Tab-separated table of N, CA and C in Angstrom:
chain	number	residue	atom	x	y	z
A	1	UNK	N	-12.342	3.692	-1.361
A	1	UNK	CA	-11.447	3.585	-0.221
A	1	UNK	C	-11.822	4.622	0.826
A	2	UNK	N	-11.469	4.430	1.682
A	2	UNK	CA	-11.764	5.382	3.209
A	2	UNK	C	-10.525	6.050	3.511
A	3	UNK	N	-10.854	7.613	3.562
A	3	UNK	CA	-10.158	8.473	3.745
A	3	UNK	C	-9.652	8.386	5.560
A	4	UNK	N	-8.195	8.456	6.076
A	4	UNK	CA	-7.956	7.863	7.031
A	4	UNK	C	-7.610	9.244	7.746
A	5	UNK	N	-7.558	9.593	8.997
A	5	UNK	CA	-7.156	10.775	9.985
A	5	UNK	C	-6.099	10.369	11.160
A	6	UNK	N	-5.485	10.777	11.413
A	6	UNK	CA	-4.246	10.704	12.220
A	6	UNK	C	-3.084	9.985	12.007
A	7	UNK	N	-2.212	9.458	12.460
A	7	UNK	CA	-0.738	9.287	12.361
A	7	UNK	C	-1.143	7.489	11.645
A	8	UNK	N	0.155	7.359	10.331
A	8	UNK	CA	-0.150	6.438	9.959
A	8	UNK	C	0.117	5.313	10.726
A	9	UNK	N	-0.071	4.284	10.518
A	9	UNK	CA	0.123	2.839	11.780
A	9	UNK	C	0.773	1.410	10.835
A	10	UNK	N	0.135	1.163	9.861
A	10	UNK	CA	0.117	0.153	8.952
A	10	UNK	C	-0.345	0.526	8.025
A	11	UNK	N	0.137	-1.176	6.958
A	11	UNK	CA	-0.207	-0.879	5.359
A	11	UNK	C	-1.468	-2.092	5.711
A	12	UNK	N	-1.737	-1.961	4.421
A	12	UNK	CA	-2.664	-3.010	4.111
A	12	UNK	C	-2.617	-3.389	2.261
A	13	UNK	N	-2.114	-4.358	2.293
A	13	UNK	CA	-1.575	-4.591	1.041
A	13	UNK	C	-2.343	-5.768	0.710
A	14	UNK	N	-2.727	-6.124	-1.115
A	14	UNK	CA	-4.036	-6.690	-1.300
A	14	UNK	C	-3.208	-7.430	-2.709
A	15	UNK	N	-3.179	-8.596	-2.776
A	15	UNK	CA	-2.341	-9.578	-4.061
A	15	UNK	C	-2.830	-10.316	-4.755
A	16	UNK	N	-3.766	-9.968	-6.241
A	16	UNK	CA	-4.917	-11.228	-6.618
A	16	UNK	C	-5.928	-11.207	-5.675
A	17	UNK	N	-6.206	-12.684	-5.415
A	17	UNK	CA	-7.667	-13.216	-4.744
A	17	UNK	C	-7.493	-13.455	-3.635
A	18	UNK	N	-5.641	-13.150	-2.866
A	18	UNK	CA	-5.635	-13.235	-1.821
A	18	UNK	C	-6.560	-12.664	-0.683
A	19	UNK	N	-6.808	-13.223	0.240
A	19	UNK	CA	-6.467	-12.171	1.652
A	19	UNK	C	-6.722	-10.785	1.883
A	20	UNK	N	-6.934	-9.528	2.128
A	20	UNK	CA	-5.787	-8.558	2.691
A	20	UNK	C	-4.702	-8.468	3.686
A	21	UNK	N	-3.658	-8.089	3.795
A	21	UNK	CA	-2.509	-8.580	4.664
A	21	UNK	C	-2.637	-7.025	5.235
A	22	UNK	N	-2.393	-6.932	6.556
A	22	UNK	CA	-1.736	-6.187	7.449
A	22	UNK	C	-0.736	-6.018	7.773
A	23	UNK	N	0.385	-4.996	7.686
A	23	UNK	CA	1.671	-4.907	8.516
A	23	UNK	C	2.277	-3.832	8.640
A	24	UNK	N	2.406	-3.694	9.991
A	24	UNK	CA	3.040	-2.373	10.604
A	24	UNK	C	4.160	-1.701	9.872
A	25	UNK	N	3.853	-0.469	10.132
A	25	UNK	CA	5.355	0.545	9.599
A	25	UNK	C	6.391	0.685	10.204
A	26	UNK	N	6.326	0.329	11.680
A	26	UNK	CA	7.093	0.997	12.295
A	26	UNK	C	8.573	0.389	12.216
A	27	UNK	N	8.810	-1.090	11.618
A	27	UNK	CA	9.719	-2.121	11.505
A	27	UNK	C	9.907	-1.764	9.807
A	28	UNK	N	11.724	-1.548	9.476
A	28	UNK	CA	12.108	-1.137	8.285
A	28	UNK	C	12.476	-3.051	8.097
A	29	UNK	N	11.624	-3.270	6.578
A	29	UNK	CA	12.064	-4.582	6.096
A	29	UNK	C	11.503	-4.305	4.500
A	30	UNK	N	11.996	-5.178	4.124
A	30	UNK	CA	11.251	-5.734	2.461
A	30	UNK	C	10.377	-6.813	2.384
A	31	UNK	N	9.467	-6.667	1.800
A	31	UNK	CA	8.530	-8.053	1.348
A	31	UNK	C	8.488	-8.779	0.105
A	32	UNK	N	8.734	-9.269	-0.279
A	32	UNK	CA	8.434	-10.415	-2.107
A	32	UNK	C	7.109	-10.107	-1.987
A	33	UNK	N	6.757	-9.844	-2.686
A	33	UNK	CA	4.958	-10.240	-3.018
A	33	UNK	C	4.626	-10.519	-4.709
A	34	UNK	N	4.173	-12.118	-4.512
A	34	UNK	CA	4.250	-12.551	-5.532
A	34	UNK	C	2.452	-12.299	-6.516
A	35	UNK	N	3.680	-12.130	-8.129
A	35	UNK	CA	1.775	-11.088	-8.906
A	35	UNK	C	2.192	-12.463	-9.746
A	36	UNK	N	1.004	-11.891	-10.840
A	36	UNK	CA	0.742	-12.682	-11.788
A	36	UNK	C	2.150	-12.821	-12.931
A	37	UNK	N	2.641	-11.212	-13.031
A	37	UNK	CA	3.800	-11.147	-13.975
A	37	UNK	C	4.980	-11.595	-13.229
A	38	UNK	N	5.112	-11.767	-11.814
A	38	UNK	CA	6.560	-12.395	-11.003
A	38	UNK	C	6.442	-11.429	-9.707
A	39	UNK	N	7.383	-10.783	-9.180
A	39	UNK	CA	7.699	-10.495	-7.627
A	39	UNK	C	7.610	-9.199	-8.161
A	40	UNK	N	7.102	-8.196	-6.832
A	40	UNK	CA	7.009	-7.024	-6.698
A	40	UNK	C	7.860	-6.900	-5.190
A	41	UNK	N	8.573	-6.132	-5.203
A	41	UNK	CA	9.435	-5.790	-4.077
A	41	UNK	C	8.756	-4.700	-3.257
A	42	UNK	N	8.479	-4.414	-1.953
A	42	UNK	CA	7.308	-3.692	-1.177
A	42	UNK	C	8.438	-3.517	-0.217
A	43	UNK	N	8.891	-2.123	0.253
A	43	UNK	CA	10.185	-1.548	1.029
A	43	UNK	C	9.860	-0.813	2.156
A	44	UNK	N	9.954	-0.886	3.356
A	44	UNK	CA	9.361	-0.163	4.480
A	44	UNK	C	10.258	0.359	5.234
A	45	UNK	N	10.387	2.124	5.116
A	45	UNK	CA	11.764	2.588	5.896
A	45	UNK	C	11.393	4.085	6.899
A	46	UNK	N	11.460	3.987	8.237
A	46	UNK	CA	11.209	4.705	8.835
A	46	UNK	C	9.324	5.768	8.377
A	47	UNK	N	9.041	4.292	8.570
A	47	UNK	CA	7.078	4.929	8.785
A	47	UNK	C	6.516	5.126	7.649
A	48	UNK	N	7.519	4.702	6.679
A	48	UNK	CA	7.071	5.083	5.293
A	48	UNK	C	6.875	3.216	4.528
A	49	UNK	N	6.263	3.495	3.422
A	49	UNK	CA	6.268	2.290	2.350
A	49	UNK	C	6.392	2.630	1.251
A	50	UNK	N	6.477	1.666	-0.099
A	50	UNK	CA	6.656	2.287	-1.314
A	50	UNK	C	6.870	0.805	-2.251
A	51	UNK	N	6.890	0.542	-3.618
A	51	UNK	CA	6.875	-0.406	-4.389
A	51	UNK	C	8.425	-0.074	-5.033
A	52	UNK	N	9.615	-0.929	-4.572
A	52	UNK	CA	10.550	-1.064	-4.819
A	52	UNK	C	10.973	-1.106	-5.799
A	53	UNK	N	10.276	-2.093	-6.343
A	53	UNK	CA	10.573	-2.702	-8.203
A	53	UNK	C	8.763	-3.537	-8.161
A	54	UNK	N	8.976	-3.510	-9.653
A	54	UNK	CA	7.760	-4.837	-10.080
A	54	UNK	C	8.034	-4.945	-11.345
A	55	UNK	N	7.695	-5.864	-11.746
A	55	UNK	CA	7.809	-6.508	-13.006
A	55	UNK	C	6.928	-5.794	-14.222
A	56	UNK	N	6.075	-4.783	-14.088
A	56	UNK	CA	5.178	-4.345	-14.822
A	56	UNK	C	5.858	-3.689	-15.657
A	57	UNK	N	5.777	-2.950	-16.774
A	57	UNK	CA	5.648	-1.983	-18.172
A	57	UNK	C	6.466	-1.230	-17.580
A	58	UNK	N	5.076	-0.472	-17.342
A	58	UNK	CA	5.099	1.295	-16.998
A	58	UNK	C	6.018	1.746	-15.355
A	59	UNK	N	5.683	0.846	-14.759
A	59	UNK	CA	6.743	1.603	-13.314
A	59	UNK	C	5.830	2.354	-12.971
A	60	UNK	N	4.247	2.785	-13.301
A	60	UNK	CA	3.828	3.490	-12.296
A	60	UNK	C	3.867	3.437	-10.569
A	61	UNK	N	3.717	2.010	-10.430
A	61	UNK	CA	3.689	2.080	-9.150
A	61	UNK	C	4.895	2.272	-8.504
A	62	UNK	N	6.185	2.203	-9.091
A	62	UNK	CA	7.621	2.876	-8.726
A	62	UNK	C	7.699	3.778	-8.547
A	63	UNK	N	7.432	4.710	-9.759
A	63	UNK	CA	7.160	6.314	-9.254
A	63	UNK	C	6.312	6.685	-8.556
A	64	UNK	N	5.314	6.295	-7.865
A	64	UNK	CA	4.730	6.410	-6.911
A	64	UNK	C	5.573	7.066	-5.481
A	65	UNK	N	6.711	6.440	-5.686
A	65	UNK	CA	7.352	6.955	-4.850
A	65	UNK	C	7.114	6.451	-2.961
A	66	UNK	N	7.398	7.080	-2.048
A	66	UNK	CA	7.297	6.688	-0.818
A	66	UNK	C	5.454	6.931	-0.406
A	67	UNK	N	4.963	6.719	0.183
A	67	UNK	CA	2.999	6.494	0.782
A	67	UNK	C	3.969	6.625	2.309
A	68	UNK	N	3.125	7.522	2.561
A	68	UNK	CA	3.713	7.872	4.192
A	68	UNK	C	2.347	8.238	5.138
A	69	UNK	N	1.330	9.622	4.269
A	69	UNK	CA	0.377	9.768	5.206
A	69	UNK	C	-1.047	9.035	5.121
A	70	UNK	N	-1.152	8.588	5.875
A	70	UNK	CA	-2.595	7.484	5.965
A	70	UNK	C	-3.519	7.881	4.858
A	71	UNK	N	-4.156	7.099	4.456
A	71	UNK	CA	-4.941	7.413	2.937
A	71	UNK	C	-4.346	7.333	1.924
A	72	UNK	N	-2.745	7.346	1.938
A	72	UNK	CA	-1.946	7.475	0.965
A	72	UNK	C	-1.813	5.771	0.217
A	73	UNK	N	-2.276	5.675	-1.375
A	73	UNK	CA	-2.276	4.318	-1.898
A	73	UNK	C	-1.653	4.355	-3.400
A	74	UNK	N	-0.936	3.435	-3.870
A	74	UNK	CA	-0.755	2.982	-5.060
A	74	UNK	C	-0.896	1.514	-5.217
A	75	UNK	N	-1.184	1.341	-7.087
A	75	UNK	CA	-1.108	-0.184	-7.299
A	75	UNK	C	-0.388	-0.756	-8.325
A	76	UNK	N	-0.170	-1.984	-8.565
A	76	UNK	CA	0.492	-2.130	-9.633
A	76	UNK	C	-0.471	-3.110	-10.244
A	77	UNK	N	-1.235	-2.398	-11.087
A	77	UNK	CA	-2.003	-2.927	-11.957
A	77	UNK	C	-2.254	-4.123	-12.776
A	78	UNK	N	-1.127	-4.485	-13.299
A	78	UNK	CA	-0.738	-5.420	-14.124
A	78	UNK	C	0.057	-6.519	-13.265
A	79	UNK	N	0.613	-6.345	-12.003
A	79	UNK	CA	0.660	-7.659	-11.520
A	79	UNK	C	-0.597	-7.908	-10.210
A	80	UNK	N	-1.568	-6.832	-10.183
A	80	UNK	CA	-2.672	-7.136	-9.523
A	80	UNK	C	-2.029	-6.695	-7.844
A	81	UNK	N	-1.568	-5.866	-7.598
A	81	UNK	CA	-1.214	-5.618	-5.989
A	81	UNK	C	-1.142	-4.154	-5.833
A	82	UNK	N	-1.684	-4.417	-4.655
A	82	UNK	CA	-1.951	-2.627	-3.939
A	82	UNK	C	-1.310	-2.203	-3.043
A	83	UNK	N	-1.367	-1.057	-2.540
A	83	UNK	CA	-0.846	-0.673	-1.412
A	83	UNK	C	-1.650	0.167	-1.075
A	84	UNK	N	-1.604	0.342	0.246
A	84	UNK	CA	-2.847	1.263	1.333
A	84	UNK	C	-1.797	1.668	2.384
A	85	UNK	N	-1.305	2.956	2.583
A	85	UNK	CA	-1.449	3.222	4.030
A	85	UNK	C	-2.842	3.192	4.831
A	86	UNK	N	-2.827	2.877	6.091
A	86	UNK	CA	-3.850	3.251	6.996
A	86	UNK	C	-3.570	3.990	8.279
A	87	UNK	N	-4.357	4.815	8.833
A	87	UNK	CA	-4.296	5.398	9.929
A	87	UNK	C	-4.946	4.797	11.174
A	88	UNK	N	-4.827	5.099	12.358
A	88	UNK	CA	-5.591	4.766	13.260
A	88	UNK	C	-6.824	4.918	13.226
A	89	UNK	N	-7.274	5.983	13.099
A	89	UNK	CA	-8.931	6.629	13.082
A	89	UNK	C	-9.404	6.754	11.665
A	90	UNK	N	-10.169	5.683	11.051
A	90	UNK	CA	-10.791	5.740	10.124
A	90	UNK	C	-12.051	6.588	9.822
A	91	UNK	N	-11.983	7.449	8.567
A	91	UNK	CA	-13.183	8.182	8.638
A	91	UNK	C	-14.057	7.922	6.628
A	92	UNK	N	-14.712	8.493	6.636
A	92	UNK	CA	-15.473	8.336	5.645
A	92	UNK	C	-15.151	9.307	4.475
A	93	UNK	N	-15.091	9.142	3.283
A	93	UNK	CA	-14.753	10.458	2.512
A	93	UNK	C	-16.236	10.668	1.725
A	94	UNK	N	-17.118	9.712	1.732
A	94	UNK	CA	-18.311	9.659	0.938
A	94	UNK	C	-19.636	9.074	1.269
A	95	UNK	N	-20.546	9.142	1.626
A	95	UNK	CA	-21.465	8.480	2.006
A	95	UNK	C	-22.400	8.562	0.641
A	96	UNK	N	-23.107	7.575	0.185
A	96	UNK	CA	-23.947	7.111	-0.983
A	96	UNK	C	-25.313	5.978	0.003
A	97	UNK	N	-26.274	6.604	-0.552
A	97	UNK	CA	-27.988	6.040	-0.247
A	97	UNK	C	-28.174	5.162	-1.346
C-alpha cells in the first residue's frame, strides 16, 4: 500500500473481486457492504471511518477502531473487505528494482 501525506479526503474500500469503490469523508452515513460471511457495516462520522460490525470471529476489524489519518487501513479478513483511508498527495513508502 502507499503511504499517503496530507489531510485525509476519502476511503477506498475493496469487497471480494469487486471493483475498488471510492467515497468521500466528508458526508457522515453508513454503508452495507456485502462479504462472503453476510454484511459488514462501514460508519463515516465527521472525517473519520471505521467497521461498525461484521460478521467475522474475531472483531478485529471492530477494534480497529476509527481510520482517520490518510494511510490509515483495516480489513476484515474473513468476509474479504478492506478499508483504506486516502489522502490527497500520494507518496511512496518503498521503492523495489
Amino acid at each position: 500500500f502507499w503511504q499517503q501525506d496530507g489531510t485525509a479526503s476519502h476511503i477506498r474500500l475493496l469487497a471480494g473481486d469487486a471493483s475498488p469503490v471510492t467515497a468521500p469523508l466528508a458526508t457522515d452515513r453508513t454503508l452495507l457492504v456485502l462479504g462472503p460471511l453476510g454484511d459488514s457495516v462501514i460508519e463515516f462520522s465527521k472525517g473519520r471511518a471505521r467497521f461498525f460490525s461484521s460478521p467475522c470471529a474475531g472483531q478485529t476489524c471492530v477494534h480497529s477502531g476509527w481510520l482517520q489519518a490518510a494511510g490509515d487501513m483495516t480489513a476484515c479478513l474473513p468476509n474479504r473487505i478492506s478499508l483504506q483511508i486516502v489522502g490527497i498527495q500520494p507518496r511512496f513508502d518503498a521503492i523495489n528494482f
